[in-house]
mmCIF file of C-alpha atoms in Angstrom:
data_model
loop_
_atom_site.group_PDB
_atom_site.id
_atom_site.type_symbol
_atom_site.label_atom_id
_atom_site.label_comp_id
_atom_site.label_asym_id
_atom_site.label_seq_id
_atom_site.Cartn_x
_atom_site.Cartn_y
_atom_site.Cartn_z
ATOM 1 C CA UNK A 1 -0.615 20.731 -3.200
ATOM 2 C CA UNK A 2 -0.443 18.744 -0.110
ATOM 3 C CA UNK A 3 2.460 17.070 1.303
ATOM 4 C CA UNK A 4 2.340 13.393 1.670
ATOM 5 C CA UNK A 5 2.219 12.331 5.028
ATOM 6 C CA UNK A 6 3.553 8.985 5.223
ATOM 7 C CA UNK A 7 3.355 8.245 8.815
ATOM 8 C CA UNK A 8 -0.646 8.843 9.288
ATOM 9 C CA UNK A 9 -2.745 6.774 11.282
ATOM 10 C CA UNK A 10 -4.150 4.939 8.528
ATOM 11 C CA UNK A 11 -1.451 4.988 5.775
ATOM 12 C CA UNK A 12 -1.139 1.423 4.956
ATOM 13 C CA UNK A 13 2.468 0.437 5.464
ATOM 14 C CA UNK A 14 2.829 -2.993 3.269
ATOM 15 C CA UNK A 15 5.150 -5.667 4.981
ATOM 16 C CA UNK A 16 6.376 -9.210 4.236
ATOM 17 C CA UNK A 17 7.477 -11.228 6.751
ATOM 18 C CA UNK A 18 9.457 -14.380 5.541
ATOM 19 C CA UNK A 19 7.964 -17.309 6.742
ATOM 20 C CA UNK A 20 10.391 -19.650 8.946
ATOM 21 C CA UNK A 21 8.616 -22.815 8.634
ATOM 22 C CA UNK A 22 8.383 -24.750 5.789
ATOM 23 C CA UNK A 23 5.152 -26.077 6.304
ATOM 24 C CA UNK A 24 3.853 -22.303 6.801
ATOM 25 C CA UNK A 25 2.071 -20.713 3.747
ATOM 26 C CA UNK A 26 1.966 -16.898 3.845
ATOM 27 C CA UNK A 27 -1.649 -16.008 2.959
ATOM 28 C CA UNK A 28 -1.986 -12.277 3.441
ATOM 29 C CA UNK A 29 0.078 -9.174 4.967
ATOM 30 C CA UNK A 30 -0.278 -5.655 5.676
ATOM 31 C CA UNK A 31 0.000 -2.852 8.832
ATOM 32 C CA UNK A 32 -0.950 0.274 9.664
ATOM 33 C CA UNK A 33 0.855 3.564 11.456
ATOM 34 C CA UNK A 34 -0.706 4.841 14.782
ATOM 35 C CA UNK A 35 0.189 7.266 17.004
ATOM 36 C CA UNK A 36 2.873 6.495 19.902
ATOM 37 C CA UNK A 37 1.422 6.941 23.376
ATOM 38 C CA UNK A 38 3.571 8.989 26.181
ATOM 39 C CA UNK A 39 5.947 7.386 27.766
ATOM 40 C CA UNK A 40 7.091 7.971 31.331
ATOM 41 C CA UNK A 41 10.608 7.014 32.917
ATOM 42 C CA UNK A 42 10.954 5.633 36.985
ATOM 43 C CA UNK A 43 13.500 7.819 38.241
ATOM 44 C CA UNK A 44 14.646 4.822 40.209
ATOM 45 C CA UNK A 45 14.259 1.906 38.236
ATOM 46 C CA UNK A 46 14.911 3.407 35.210
ATOM 47 C CA UNK A 47 12.316 1.400 33.215
ATOM 48 C CA UNK A 48 9.831 3.134 30.681
ATOM 49 C CA UNK A 49 6.154 2.917 30.858
ATOM 50 C CA UNK A 50 3.649 3.735 28.155
ATOM 51 C CA UNK A 51 -0.212 3.475 28.572
ATOM 52 C CA UNK A 52 -1.499 2.434 25.101
ATOM 53 C CA UNK A 53 -4.104 4.470 23.610
ATOM 54 C CA UNK A 54 -7.811 3.428 24.308
ATOM 55 C CA UNK A 55 -9.291 1.041 22.048
ATOM 56 C CA UNK A 56 -13.282 0.095 21.886
ATOM 57 C CA UNK A 57 -12.994 -2.171 24.530
ATOM 58 C CA UNK A 58 -11.642 0.338 27.447
ATOM 59 C CA UNK A 59 -15.410 1.013 28.245
ATOM 60 C CA UNK A 60 -16.447 -2.719 28.636
ATOM 61 C CA UNK A 61 -13.423 -4.698 30.041
ATOM 62 C CA UNK A 62 -11.998 -3.485 33.320
ATOM 63 C CA UNK A 63 -8.068 -4.405 32.993
ATOM 64 C CA UNK A 64 -7.008 -8.104 33.847
ATOM 65 C CA UNK A 65 -4.053 -7.219 35.755
ATOM 66 C CA UNK A 66 -2.633 -9.717 33.521
ATOM 67 C CA UNK A 67 0.907 -8.614 32.930
ATOM 68 C CA UNK A 68 2.463 -10.885 30.000
ATOM 69 C CA UNK A 69 6.078 -11.487 29.662
ATOM 70 C CA UNK A 70 8.554 -13.377 27.531
ATOM 71 C CA UNK A 71 6.183 -12.632 24.237
ATOM 72 C CA UNK A 72 8.365 -14.419 21.329
ATOM 73 C CA UNK A 73 10.175 -11.446 19.263
ATOM 74 C CA UNK A 74 11.631 -10.670 16.011
ATOM 75 C CA UNK A 75 15.076 -9.872 16.141
ATOM 76 C CA UNK A 76 15.753 -8.461 12.934
ATOM 77 C CA UNK A 77 13.164 -5.548 12.450
ATOM 78 C CA UNK A 78 14.751 -4.844 8.920
ATOM 79 C CA UNK A 79 12.734 -8.097 7.668
ATOM 80 C CA UNK A 80 9.483 -6.788 8.952
ATOM 81 C CA UNK A 81 10.169 -2.867 8.118
ATOM 82 C CA UNK A 82 12.430 -2.629 4.946
ATOM 83 C CA UNK A 83 14.385 0.992 5.662
ATOM 84 C CA UNK A 84 13.841 1.020 9.272
ATOM 85 C CA UNK A 85 16.534 3.218 11.126
ATOM 86 C CA UNK A 86 17.452 1.789 15.041
ATOM 87 C CA UNK A 87 17.920 5.656 16.085
ATOM 88 C CA UNK A 88 14.235 6.315 14.965
ATOM 89 C CA UNK A 89 13.090 4.258 17.510
ATOM 90 C CA UNK A 90 11.254 7.358 19.401
ATOM 91 C CA UNK A 91 9.183 8.579 16.158
ATOM 92 C CA UNK A 92 5.870 9.452 16.971
ATOM 93 C CA UNK A 93 4.138 6.420 15.072
ATOM 94 C CA UNK A 94 4.173 3.195 15.707
ATOM 95 C CA UNK A 95 4.224 0.439 12.795
ATOM 96 C CA UNK A 96 1.412 -2.158 13.391
ATOM 97 C CA UNK A 97 2.270 -4.629 11.199
ATOM 98 C CA UNK A 98 0.678 -8.109 10.874
ATOM 99 C CA UNK A 99 0.456 -11.143 8.583
ATOM 100 C CA UNK A 100 -1.880 -13.804 7.772
ATOM 101 C CA UNK A 101 -0.440 -17.609 7.536
ATOM 102 C CA UNK A 102 -1.492 -21.271 7.091
ATOM 103 C CA UNK A 103 0.565 -23.245 9.774
ATOM 104 C CA UNK A 104 0.104 -26.914 10.830
ATOM 105 C CA UNK A 105 -3.416 -27.431 9.779
ATOM 106 C CA UNK A 106 -4.470 -23.865 11.388
ATOM 107 C CA UNK A 107 -4.695 -20.006 10.070
ATOM 108 C CA UNK A 108 -2.371 -17.897 12.208
ATOM 109 C CA UNK A 109 -2.781 -14.512 12.186
ATOM 110 C CA UNK A 110 0.615 -12.897 13.779
ATOM 111 C CA UNK A 111 0.202 -9.476 15.146
ATOM 112 C CA UNK A 112 3.532 -7.548 15.199
ATOM 113 C CA UNK A 113 4.126 -4.962 18.136
ATOM 114 C CA UNK A 114 6.966 -2.845 18.496
ATOM 115 C CA UNK A 115 7.081 -2.115 22.169
ATOM 116 C CA UNK A 116 7.341 1.718 22.493
ATOM 117 C CA UNK A 117 8.653 1.119 26.273
ATOM 118 C CA UNK A 118 9.502 -1.350 28.661
ATOM 119 C CA UNK A 119 6.158 -1.826 30.354
ATOM 120 C CA UNK A 120 3.097 -1.300 28.464
ATOM 121 C CA UNK A 121 -0.118 -1.316 30.003
ATOM 122 C CA UNK A 122 -4.022 -0.943 28.723
ATOM 123 C CA UNK A 123 -3.584 -3.346 25.597
ATOM 124 C CA UNK A 124 -5.916 -5.409 24.036
ATOM 125 C CA UNK A 125 -5.523 -8.301 21.652
ATOM 126 C CA UNK A 126 -8.875 -9.689 20.842
ATOM 127 C CA UNK A 127 -11.663 -11.940 21.744
ATOM 128 C CA UNK A 128 -14.893 -13.506 20.601
ATOM 129 C CA UNK A 129 -15.183 -10.815 17.622
ATOM 130 C CA UNK A 130 -11.919 -11.801 16.370
ATOM 131 C CA UNK A 131 -13.116 -13.488 12.964
ATOM 132 C CA UNK A 132 -12.168 -14.253 9.516
ATOM 133 C CA UNK A 133 -15.336 -13.958 7.026
ATOM 134 C CA UNK A 134 -15.177 -15.920 3.747
ATOM 135 C CA UNK A 135 -16.707 -12.938 1.563
ATOM 136 C CA UNK A 136 -17.828 -15.789 -1.188
ATOM 137 C CA UNK A 137 -19.244 -18.240 1.197
ATOM 138 C CA UNK A 138 -20.536 -16.021 4.328
ATOM 139 C CA UNK A 139 -18.816 -18.393 6.599
ATOM 140 C CA UNK A 140 -17.048 -16.988 9.415
ATOM 141 C CA UNK A 141 -14.131 -18.740 11.106
ATOM 142 C CA UNK A 142 -13.732 -17.835 15.138
ATOM 143 C CA UNK A 143 -10.353 -17.115 16.838
ATOM 144 C CA UNK A 144 -9.981 -20.052 18.800
ATOM 145 C CA UNK A 145 -7.020 -19.027 21.467
ATOM 146 C CA UNK A 146 -3.823 -16.551 21.254
ATOM 147 C CA UNK A 147 -0.529 -16.950 21.909
ATOM 148 C CA UNK A 148 0.750 -15.625 24.830
ATOM 149 C CA UNK A 149 -2.706 -16.392 26.425
ATOM 150 C CA UNK A 150 -4.608 -12.738 26.619
ATOM 151 C CA UNK A 151 -7.822 -13.798 25.247
ATOM 152 C CA UNK A 152 -10.409 -11.660 26.153
ATOM 153 C CA UNK A 153 -8.456 -9.396 28.629
ATOM 154 C CA UNK A 154 -7.189 -5.925 28.911
ATOM 155 C CA UNK A 155 -3.542 -6.874 29.862
ATOM 156 C CA UNK A 156 -0.337 -5.279 30.381
ATOM 157 C CA UNK A 157 3.415 -6.207 28.576
ATOM 158 C CA UNK A 158 6.940 -6.459 29.650
ATOM 159 C CA UNK A 159 9.766 -6.649 27.477
ATOM 160 C CA UNK A 160 12.425 -4.119 26.247
ATOM 161 C CA UNK A 161 11.790 -0.706 24.425
ATOM 162 C CA UNK A 162 12.191 -1.029 20.938
ATOM 163 C CA UNK A 163 11.651 -5.216 20.564
ATOM 164 C CA UNK A 164 9.467 -6.310 17.816
ATOM 165 C CA UNK A 165 6.816 -8.662 19.940
ATOM 166 C CA UNK A 166 4.834 -11.355 18.012
ATOM 167 C CA UNK A 167 1.370 -12.001 19.445
ATOM 168 C CA UNK A 168 -0.728 -14.716 17.605
ATOM 169 C CA UNK A 169 -4.395 -15.438 16.833
ATOM 170 C CA UNK A 170 -5.233 -18.920 16.237
ATOM 171 C CA UNK A 171 -8.261 -19.718 13.586
ATOM 172 C CA UNK A 172 -9.709 -22.864 11.934
ATOM 173 C CA UNK A 173 -7.906 -23.657 8.753
ATOM 174 C CA UNK A 174 -9.230 -21.522 5.877
ATOM 175 C CA UNK A 175 -10.500 -23.379 2.955
ATOM 176 C CA UNK A 176 -8.250 -23.767 -0.336
ATOM 177 C CA UNK A 177 -11.385 -22.243 -2.263
ATOM 178 C CA UNK A 178 -11.208 -18.969 0.018
ATOM 179 C CA UNK A 179 -10.088 -16.398 -2.267
ATOM 180 C CA UNK A 180 -11.361 -12.704 -0.434
ATOM 181 C CA UNK A 181 -11.714 -12.272 3.196
ATOM 182 C CA UNK A 182 -12.429 -9.686 5.977
ATOM 183 C CA UNK A 183 -10.689 -9.718 9.377
ATOM 184 C CA UNK A 184 -12.655 -8.521 12.282
ATOM 185 C CA UNK A 185 -12.073 -8.222 15.906
ATOM 186 C CA UNK A 186 -8.413 -6.708 16.138
ATOM 187 C CA UNK A 187 -8.873 -3.215 17.015
ATOM 188 C CA UNK A 188 -5.315 -2.220 17.824
ATOM 189 C CA UNK A 189 -4.443 -3.438 14.246
ATOM 190 C CA UNK A 190 -7.146 -1.547 12.220
ATOM 191 C CA UNK A 191 -8.658 -4.978 11.729
ATOM 192 C CA UNK A 192 -12.377 -4.271 12.122
ATOM 193 C CA UNK A 193 -13.750 -5.682 9.009
ATOM 194 C CA UNK A 194 -10.605 -5.209 6.844
ATOM 195 C CA UNK A 195 -10.816 -6.990 3.537
ATOM 196 C CA UNK A 196 -8.433 -8.829 2.408
ATOM 197 C CA UNK A 197 -7.434 -10.581 -0.997
ATOM 198 C CA UNK A 198 -5.570 -13.922 -0.468
ATOM 199 C CA UNK A 199 -2.353 -15.080 -2.275
ATOM 200 C CA UNK A 200 -3.395 -18.023 -3.499
ATOM 201 C CA UNK A 201 -1.673 -19.368 -6.746
ATOM 202 C CA UNK A 202 1.706 -17.976 -5.605
ATOM 203 C CA UNK A 203 4.084 -20.291 -7.275
ATOM 204 C CA UNK A 204 4.958 -17.815 -9.776
ATOM 205 C CA UNK A 205 5.170 -20.257 -12.510
ATOM 206 C CA UNK A 206 1.564 -18.964 -14.299
ATOM 207 C CA UNK A 207 -1.073 -16.536 -13.141
ATOM 208 C CA UNK A 208 -4.772 -16.607 -13.531
ATOM 209 C CA UNK A 209 -4.548 -14.495 -16.847
ATOM 210 C CA UNK A 210 -2.646 -16.961 -18.645
ATOM 211 C CA UNK A 211 0.310 -14.690 -19.305
ATOM 212 C CA UNK A 212 3.490 -17.139 -19.645
ATOM 213 C CA UNK A 213 5.129 -17.192 -16.534
ATOM 214 C CA UNK A 214 3.079 -14.508 -15.055
ATOM 215 C CA UNK A 215 4.923 -11.960 -17.023
ATOM 216 C CA UNK A 216 2.835 -9.459 -19.861
ATOM 217 C CA UNK A 217 4.432 -8.710 -23.158
ATOM 218 C CA UNK A 218 6.067 -5.012 -23.167
ATOM 219 C CA UNK A 219 2.685 -2.838 -24.285
ATOM 220 C CA UNK A 220 2.481 -0.506 -27.629
ATOM 221 C CA UNK A 221 1.100 2.871 -27.446
ATOM 222 C CA UNK A 222 0.641 4.978 -30.429
ATOM 223 C CA UNK A 223 3.864 7.355 -30.679
ATOM 224 C CA UNK A 224 2.907 11.197 -30.122
ATOM 225 C CA UNK A 225 4.415 14.045 -32.553
ATOM 226 C CA UNK A 226 6.220 16.349 -31.128
ATOM 227 C CA UNK A 227 5.834 19.780 -32.037
ATOM 228 C CA UNK A 228 7.882 21.802 -30.237
ATOM 229 C CA UNK A 229 11.099 20.646 -27.969
ATOM 230 C CA UNK A 230 11.900 21.857 -24.833
ATOM 231 C CA UNK A 231 14.989 24.645 -24.642
ATOM 232 C CA UNK A 232 16.541 25.611 -21.764
ATOM 233 C CA UNK A 233 13.443 24.415 -19.579
ATOM 234 C CA UNK A 234 12.372 26.543 -16.863
ATOM 235 C CA UNK A 235 9.766 25.319 -14.931
ATOM 236 C CA UNK A 236 8.582 29.024 -14.306
ATOM 237 C CA UNK A 237 8.439 29.899 -18.359
ATOM 238 C CA UNK A 238 5.702 27.728 -20.192
ATOM 239 C CA UNK A 239 7.326 28.771 -23.289
ATOM 240 C CA UNK A 240 10.238 26.649 -22.443
ATOM 241 C CA UNK A 241 8.512 23.448 -22.316
ATOM 242 C CA UNK A 242 8.321 20.602 -24.767
ATOM 243 C CA UNK A 243 4.868 20.172 -26.809
ATOM 244 C CA UNK A 244 3.009 17.281 -28.547
ATOM 245 C CA UNK A 245 0.509 16.371 -30.453
ATOM 246 C CA UNK A 246 -1.464 13.186 -32.104
ATOM 247 C CA UNK A 247 -1.557 11.675 -28.472
ATOM 248 C CA UNK A 248 -2.558 7.775 -27.553
ATOM 249 C CA UNK A 249 -5.757 8.199 -27.443
ATOM 250 C CA UNK A 250 -8.138 5.957 -25.683
ATOM 251 C CA UNK A 251 -12.028 5.605 -25.118
ATOM 252 C CA UNK A 252 -13.438 7.977 -22.291
ATOM 253 C CA UNK A 253 -13.160 6.450 -18.928
ATOM 254 C CA UNK A 254 -12.760 8.254 -15.480
ATOM 255 C CA UNK A 255 -9.667 9.679 -15.066
ATOM 256 C CA UNK A 256 -8.434 7.156 -11.573
ATOM 257 C CA UNK A 257 -8.740 4.529 -14.173
ATOM 258 C CA UNK A 258 -5.273 3.072 -14.621
ATOM 259 C CA UNK A 259 -3.624 -0.447 -15.644
ATOM 260 C CA UNK A 260 -0.386 -2.037 -15.320
ATOM 261 C CA UNK A 261 1.879 -4.114 -17.546
ATOM 262 C CA UNK A 262 4.279 -6.526 -15.731
ATOM 263 C CA UNK A 263 7.508 -7.722 -17.635
ATOM 264 C CA UNK A 264 10.895 -9.062 -16.726
ATOM 265 C CA UNK A 265 12.623 -6.074 -17.655
ATOM 266 C CA UNK A 266 10.207 -3.136 -15.960
ATOM 267 C CA UNK A 267 6.660 -2.329 -15.020
ATOM 268 C CA UNK A 268 4.178 0.042 -17.267
ATOM 269 C CA UNK A 269 1.794 1.901 -15.515
ATOM 270 C CA UNK A 270 -0.763 3.231 -17.648
ATOM 271 C CA UNK A 271 -2.658 6.586 -16.213
ATOM 272 C CA UNK A 272 -6.155 7.713 -18.143
ATOM 273 C CA UNK A 273 -5.662 11.617 -18.440
ATOM 274 C CA UNK A 274 -8.291 13.976 -19.911
ATOM 275 C CA UNK A 275 -8.228 16.858 -22.063
ATOM 276 C CA UNK A 276 -10.360 19.866 -20.833
ATOM 277 C CA UNK A 277 -9.066 22.151 -23.371
ATOM 278 C CA UNK A 278 -7.425 21.928 -26.672
ATOM 279 C CA UNK A 279 -4.113 22.616 -25.428
ATOM 280 C CA UNK A 280 -3.439 21.764 -21.467
ATOM 281 C CA UNK A 281 -0.251 21.117 -19.934
ATOM 282 C CA UNK A 282 1.024 18.212 -18.275
ATOM 283 C CA UNK A 283 3.296 16.402 -15.751
ATOM 284 C CA UNK A 284 4.324 12.922 -14.773
ATOM 285 C CA UNK A 285 6.908 11.105 -13.124
ATOM 286 C CA UNK A 286 10.160 12.332 -10.974
ATOM 287 C CA UNK A 287 10.076 10.819 -7.412
ATOM 288 C CA UNK A 288 6.957 8.820 -7.789
ATOM 289 C CA UNK A 289 7.241 5.328 -6.563
ATOM 290 C CA UNK A 290 5.102 1.861 -6.468
ATOM 291 C CA UNK A 291 5.549 -0.072 -2.976
ATOM 292 C CA UNK A 292 4.460 -3.941 -2.436
ATOM 293 C CA UNK A 293 3.269 -5.928 0.051
ATOM 294 C CA UNK A 294 6.804 -6.951 1.072
ATOM 295 C CA UNK A 295 7.540 -3.076 1.515
ATOM 296 C CA UNK A 296 9.581 -2.917 -1.184
ATOM 297 C CA UNK A 297 10.097 0.245 -3.565
ATOM 298 C CA UNK A 298 9.780 0.497 -7.143
ATOM 299 C CA UNK A 299 11.330 3.784 -8.423
ATOM 300 C CA UNK A 300 9.640 5.538 -11.740
ATOM 301 C CA UNK A 301 12.654 5.473 -13.944
ATOM 302 C CA UNK A 302 10.584 7.638 -17.068
ATOM 303 C CA UNK A 303 7.443 8.025 -18.856
ATOM 304 C CA UNK A 304 6.709 6.604 -22.265
ATOM 305 C CA UNK A 305 7.198 9.076 -25.016
ATOM 306 C CA UNK A 306 6.510 11.953 -22.526
ATOM 307 C CA UNK A 307 9.202 14.206 -20.439
ATOM 308 C CA UNK A 308 9.757 12.502 -17.192
ATOM 309 C CA UNK A 309 9.172 15.095 -14.009
ATOM 310 C CA UNK A 310 9.052 18.233 -16.179
ATOM 311 C CA UNK A 311 5.858 20.336 -17.403
ATOM 312 C CA UNK A 312 4.966 19.327 -21.182
ATOM 313 C CA UNK A 313 2.119 20.846 -23.391
ATOM 314 C CA UNK A 314 -0.567 18.312 -24.872
ATOM 315 C CA UNK A 315 -2.410 19.692 -27.862
ATOM 316 C CA UNK A 316 -6.032 17.952 -28.571
ATOM 317 C CA UNK A 317 -9.330 18.282 -28.392
ATOM 318 C CA UNK A 318 -11.256 19.110 -25.182
ATOM 319 C CA UNK A 319 -13.007 15.678 -24.127
ATOM 320 C CA UNK A 320 -9.848 13.909 -25.411
ATOM 321 C CA UNK A 321 -8.630 10.898 -23.167
ATOM 322 C CA UNK A 322 -5.224 9.954 -23.424
ATOM 323 C CA UNK A 323 -2.928 7.612 -22.148
ATOM 324 C CA UNK A 324 -0.019 8.722 -19.963
ATOM 325 C CA UNK A 325 2.367 5.689 -19.283
ATOM 326 C CA UNK A 326 4.974 5.431 -16.301
ATOM 327 C CA UNK A 327 7.813 3.315 -16.477
ATOM 328 C CA UNK A 328 8.786 1.697 -12.985
ATOM 329 C CA UNK A 329 11.470 -0.916 -12.217
ATOM 330 C CA UNK A 330 10.216 -4.455 -12.584
ATOM 331 C CA UNK A 331 8.027 -6.008 -9.725
ATOM 332 C CA UNK A 332 7.255 -9.356 -9.000
ATOM 333 C CA UNK A 333 4.420 -10.961 -11.211
ATOM 334 C CA UNK A 334 2.967 -13.029 -8.105
ATOM 335 C CA UNK A 335 2.374 -10.336 -5.931
ATOM 336 C CA UNK A 336 -1.383 -9.381 -5.103
ATOM 337 C CA UNK A 337 -1.843 -5.383 -4.607
ATOM 338 C CA UNK A 338 0.347 -2.554 -5.230
ATOM 339 C CA UNK A 339 0.520 1.016 -3.586
ATOM 340 C CA UNK A 340 1.134 4.385 -5.701
ATOM 341 C CA UNK A 341 2.438 7.151 -4.146
ATOM 342 C CA UNK A 342 2.776 10.480 -5.985
ATOM 343 C CA UNK A 343 4.883 13.217 -3.984
ATOM 344 C CA UNK A 344 4.261 16.837 -3.984
ATOM 345 C CA UNK A 345 6.067 18.372 -7.161
ATOM 346 C CA UNK A 346 7.431 21.846 -7.130
ATOM 347 C CA UNK A 347 5.519 25.104 -7.148
ATOM 348 C CA UNK A 348 5.640 26.515 -10.747
ATOM 349 C CA UNK A 349 4.411 29.755 -12.188
ATOM 350 C CA UNK A 350 1.559 29.019 -14.496
ATOM 351 C CA UNK A 351 -2.640 29.420 -14.388
ATOM 352 C CA UNK A 352 -3.838 27.223 -12.159
ATOM 353 C CA UNK A 353 -0.148 25.966 -11.325
ATOM 354 C CA UNK A 354 -0.581 22.304 -9.532
ATOM 355 C CA UNK A 355 1.380 19.258 -9.220
ATOM 356 C CA UNK A 356 -0.480 17.935 -6.157
ATOM 357 C CA UNK A 357 0.875 14.872 -4.214
ATOM 358 C CA UNK A 358 -1.351 11.588 -3.332
ATOM 359 C CA UNK A 359 -1.246 7.694 -2.214
ATOM 360 C CA UNK A 360 -3.543 5.358 -3.552
ATOM 361 C CA UNK A 361 -3.358 2.015 -1.724
ATOM 362 C CA UNK A 362 -4.126 -1.710 -2.160
ATOM 363 C CA UNK A 363 -4.582 -1.398 -5.918
ATOM 364 C CA UNK A 364 -5.588 -4.754 -7.104
ATOM 365 C CA UNK A 365 -2.754 -6.220 -9.292
ATOM 366 C CA UNK A 366 -5.358 -8.273 -11.619
ATOM 367 C CA UNK A 367 -7.830 -5.331 -11.968
ATOM 368 C CA UNK A 368 -4.893 -3.666 -13.445
ATOM 369 C CA UNK A 369 -4.033 -5.924 -15.804
ATOM 370 C CA UNK A 370 -7.738 -6.622 -16.678
ATOM 371 C CA UNK A 371 -8.113 -2.684 -17.442
ATOM 372 C CA UNK A 372 -5.354 -3.122 -20.368
ATOM 373 C CA UNK A 373 -7.983 -3.406 -22.822
ATOM 374 C CA UNK A 374 -9.366 0.308 -21.433
ATOM 375 C CA UNK A 375 -6.275 1.397 -22.966
ATOM 376 C CA UNK A 376 -5.926 0.198 -26.336
ATOM 377 C CA UNK A 377 -5.625 3.227 -28.616
ATOM 378 C CA UNK A 378 -9.336 4.905 -29.958
ATOM 379 C CA UNK A 379 -8.894 7.451 -32.486
ATOM 380 C CA UNK A 380 -11.037 10.415 -32.367
ATOM 381 C CA UNK A 381 -14.655 10.400 -33.540
ATOM 382 C CA UNK A 382 -15.954 13.941 -34.056
ATOM 383 C CA UNK A 383 -19.666 14.768 -35.836
ATOM 384 C CA UNK A 384 -19.791 18.520 -36.703
#
């Protein structure tokens, strides 16, 4: 199994920054990790300098010579990046965090940038390509200005290494009807057509699916029969694994299909699972986590009716599709997307042994809830 590289160039860092202005409404947020540039230190002044990695604009515009200073800063980095360790400022990747906020009758894209050095050159924010496309109406809302004034310029930045700066791009106010948008023209934050679902109806009193208080009922699943209980479990000895039959069968669907139930006490995540043989082994749970748009992590607490984080056997028929349901810490019913992370499992001795790790990002909570119907119990039907 391949190890998960959390700090990869395009790994999503789902971050929420709390709005300070009571008139502000948070519409969306997100971020990416990008490689930090090489930093040099002037022996005389002791100041550090970094030439920012190129963007698509490098070949089009000469450096304007502009050096911006006194960019507004965010003092509490922890509020932007939960779990951030001040001692890790020199790590090789930089978080490029953004947040779209409705404030003072405009839509403002806050682009947060952590200084990798005291001076950064060859930087770019946006130009006339900066735009927000309403994907329902086809109307594009163009960038009006930036703060500080660096619109249409390659420029440098003076600050202090480790500071989190707040660059702002101002757009016309998006209409209340806008739900799905794409953001363009901000290449250093990888916003080059990035699809975003806006956080509308976020009061938490109700959701579009009509659930009371935004919560689901605790899901009920067909309980499997335990054929053999694990004794002296040894991952390298499949004779010691638990074995089950008569599992919660579902209608055939793609193995990537998932569904979610959000309750006040726990979050239930169902995974469509296919049987390729009449007897097959599986393993789920363990260190799996969910990460929401606020950067908060929700740990896996267990697996419904199956062992957590150990291998087990399932008896059935080739072609069976059934549900494996993981239980997580409760998530807020108001979030719009979730990220699902499965770390690598320990190697074990078995035929075709594999416990691969992977990441699925930007899973729509609305779609996952709509998928609940796909996990209704569907008894096996066989024609002989």
